[in-house]
Protein backbone atom coordinates (compact mmCIF):
# COMPACT_ATOMS: atom_id res chain seq x y z
CA ARG A 1 0.00 0.00 0.00
CA GLN A 2 1.08 3.55 -0.69
CA PHE A 3 0.66 4.60 2.94
CA ARG A 4 3.00 1.92 4.28
CA LYS A 5 5.55 2.55 1.51
CA LEU A 6 5.65 6.26 2.33
CA ALA A 7 5.99 5.49 6.05
CA LYS A 8 9.04 3.31 5.35
CA THR A 9 10.72 6.10 3.38
CA LEU A 10 10.21 8.63 6.21
CA PRO A 11 11.37 7.01 9.45
CA GLU A 12 11.60 10.42 11.13
CA LEU A 13 7.79 10.66 11.05
CA ARG A 14 5.28 8.45 12.82
CA PHE A 15 2.49 7.06 10.66
CA LEU A 16 -0.47 5.32 12.26
CA GLU A 17 -3.14 3.37 10.47
CA ILE A 18 -6.04 2.50 12.75
CA ASP A 19 -8.61 -0.23 12.15
CA LEU A 20 -11.86 1.40 13.23
CA GLU A 21 -13.59 -1.96 13.56
CA GLU A 22 -11.08 -2.85 16.27
CA HIS A 23 -11.43 0.60 17.87
CA PRO A 24 -15.11 1.53 17.39
CA THR A 25 -15.09 4.50 19.79
CA LEU A 26 -12.31 6.40 17.98
CA PRO A 27 -14.48 7.93 15.23
CA SER A 28 -16.59 9.79 17.76
CA THR A 29 -13.63 10.57 20.03
CA LEU A 30 -11.62 12.04 17.12
CA SER A 31 -14.64 13.44 15.23
CA ILE A 32 -13.95 11.22 12.21
CA GLU A 33 -16.89 11.54 9.83
CA GLN A 34 -15.44 9.94 6.70
CA VAL A 35 -12.96 7.18 5.93
CA PRO A 36 -10.17 7.54 5.07
CA THR A 37 -9.23 10.49 7.25
CA VAL A 38 -5.68 11.76 7.68
CA MET A 39 -4.75 13.93 10.62
CA LEU A 40 -1.45 15.72 11.16
CA TYR A 41 -0.31 16.26 14.74
CA VAL A 42 2.60 18.42 15.86
CA GLY A 43 3.57 18.27 19.50
CA GLY A 44 0.42 16.28 20.26
CA VAL A 45 -1.88 18.94 18.76
CA GLU A 46 -3.88 18.37 15.59
CA VAL A 47 -2.84 20.98 13.03
CA ALA A 48 -4.42 19.62 9.84
CA ARG A 49 -7.03 17.12 8.70
CA GLU A 50 -8.17 15.80 5.34
CA ASN A 51 -10.46 13.02 4.23
CA GLY A 52 -11.81 11.50 1.05
CA PRO A 53 -10.49 9.90 -2.12
CA LYS A 54 -7.41 12.14 -2.56
CA VAL A 55 -6.10 11.41 0.92
CA MET A 56 -2.69 10.07 -0.23
CA ASP A 57 -1.99 13.37 -1.97
CA GLN A 58 -2.68 15.07 1.34
CA VAL A 59 -0.47 12.62 3.24
CA ARG A 60 2.40 13.45 0.88
CA LEU A 61 1.76 17.18 1.34
CA PHE A 62 1.68 16.88 5.14
CA ALA A 63 4.87 14.77 5.10
CA SER A 64 6.58 17.27 2.79
CA ILE A 65 5.72 20.11 5.13
CA ALA A 66 6.87 18.18 8.19
CA THR A 67 10.19 17.09 6.65
CA GLY A 68 10.95 19.99 4.34
CA ARG A 69 11.42 17.47 1.52
CA GLU A 70 9.54 17.22 -1.76
CA LEU A 71 7.91 13.80 -2.00
CA LEU A 72 7.04 12.28 -5.35
CA GLU A 73 4.65 9.39 -5.99
């Protein structure tokens, strides 16, 4: 999967993929209304959120911002 591949190339960042069936209370706790949802946290504070079909583009953008590196597909 693209998500796991990107995570392996950026060991300085922490990527989490959560199975919502295993954690059914998280959607309401984190106000997740659509799957997939990507959230960017800095210092434990959510600073950005995106959901929908273009989510991998957003993951790359968030990772680029966090690392200062341009990430290609």
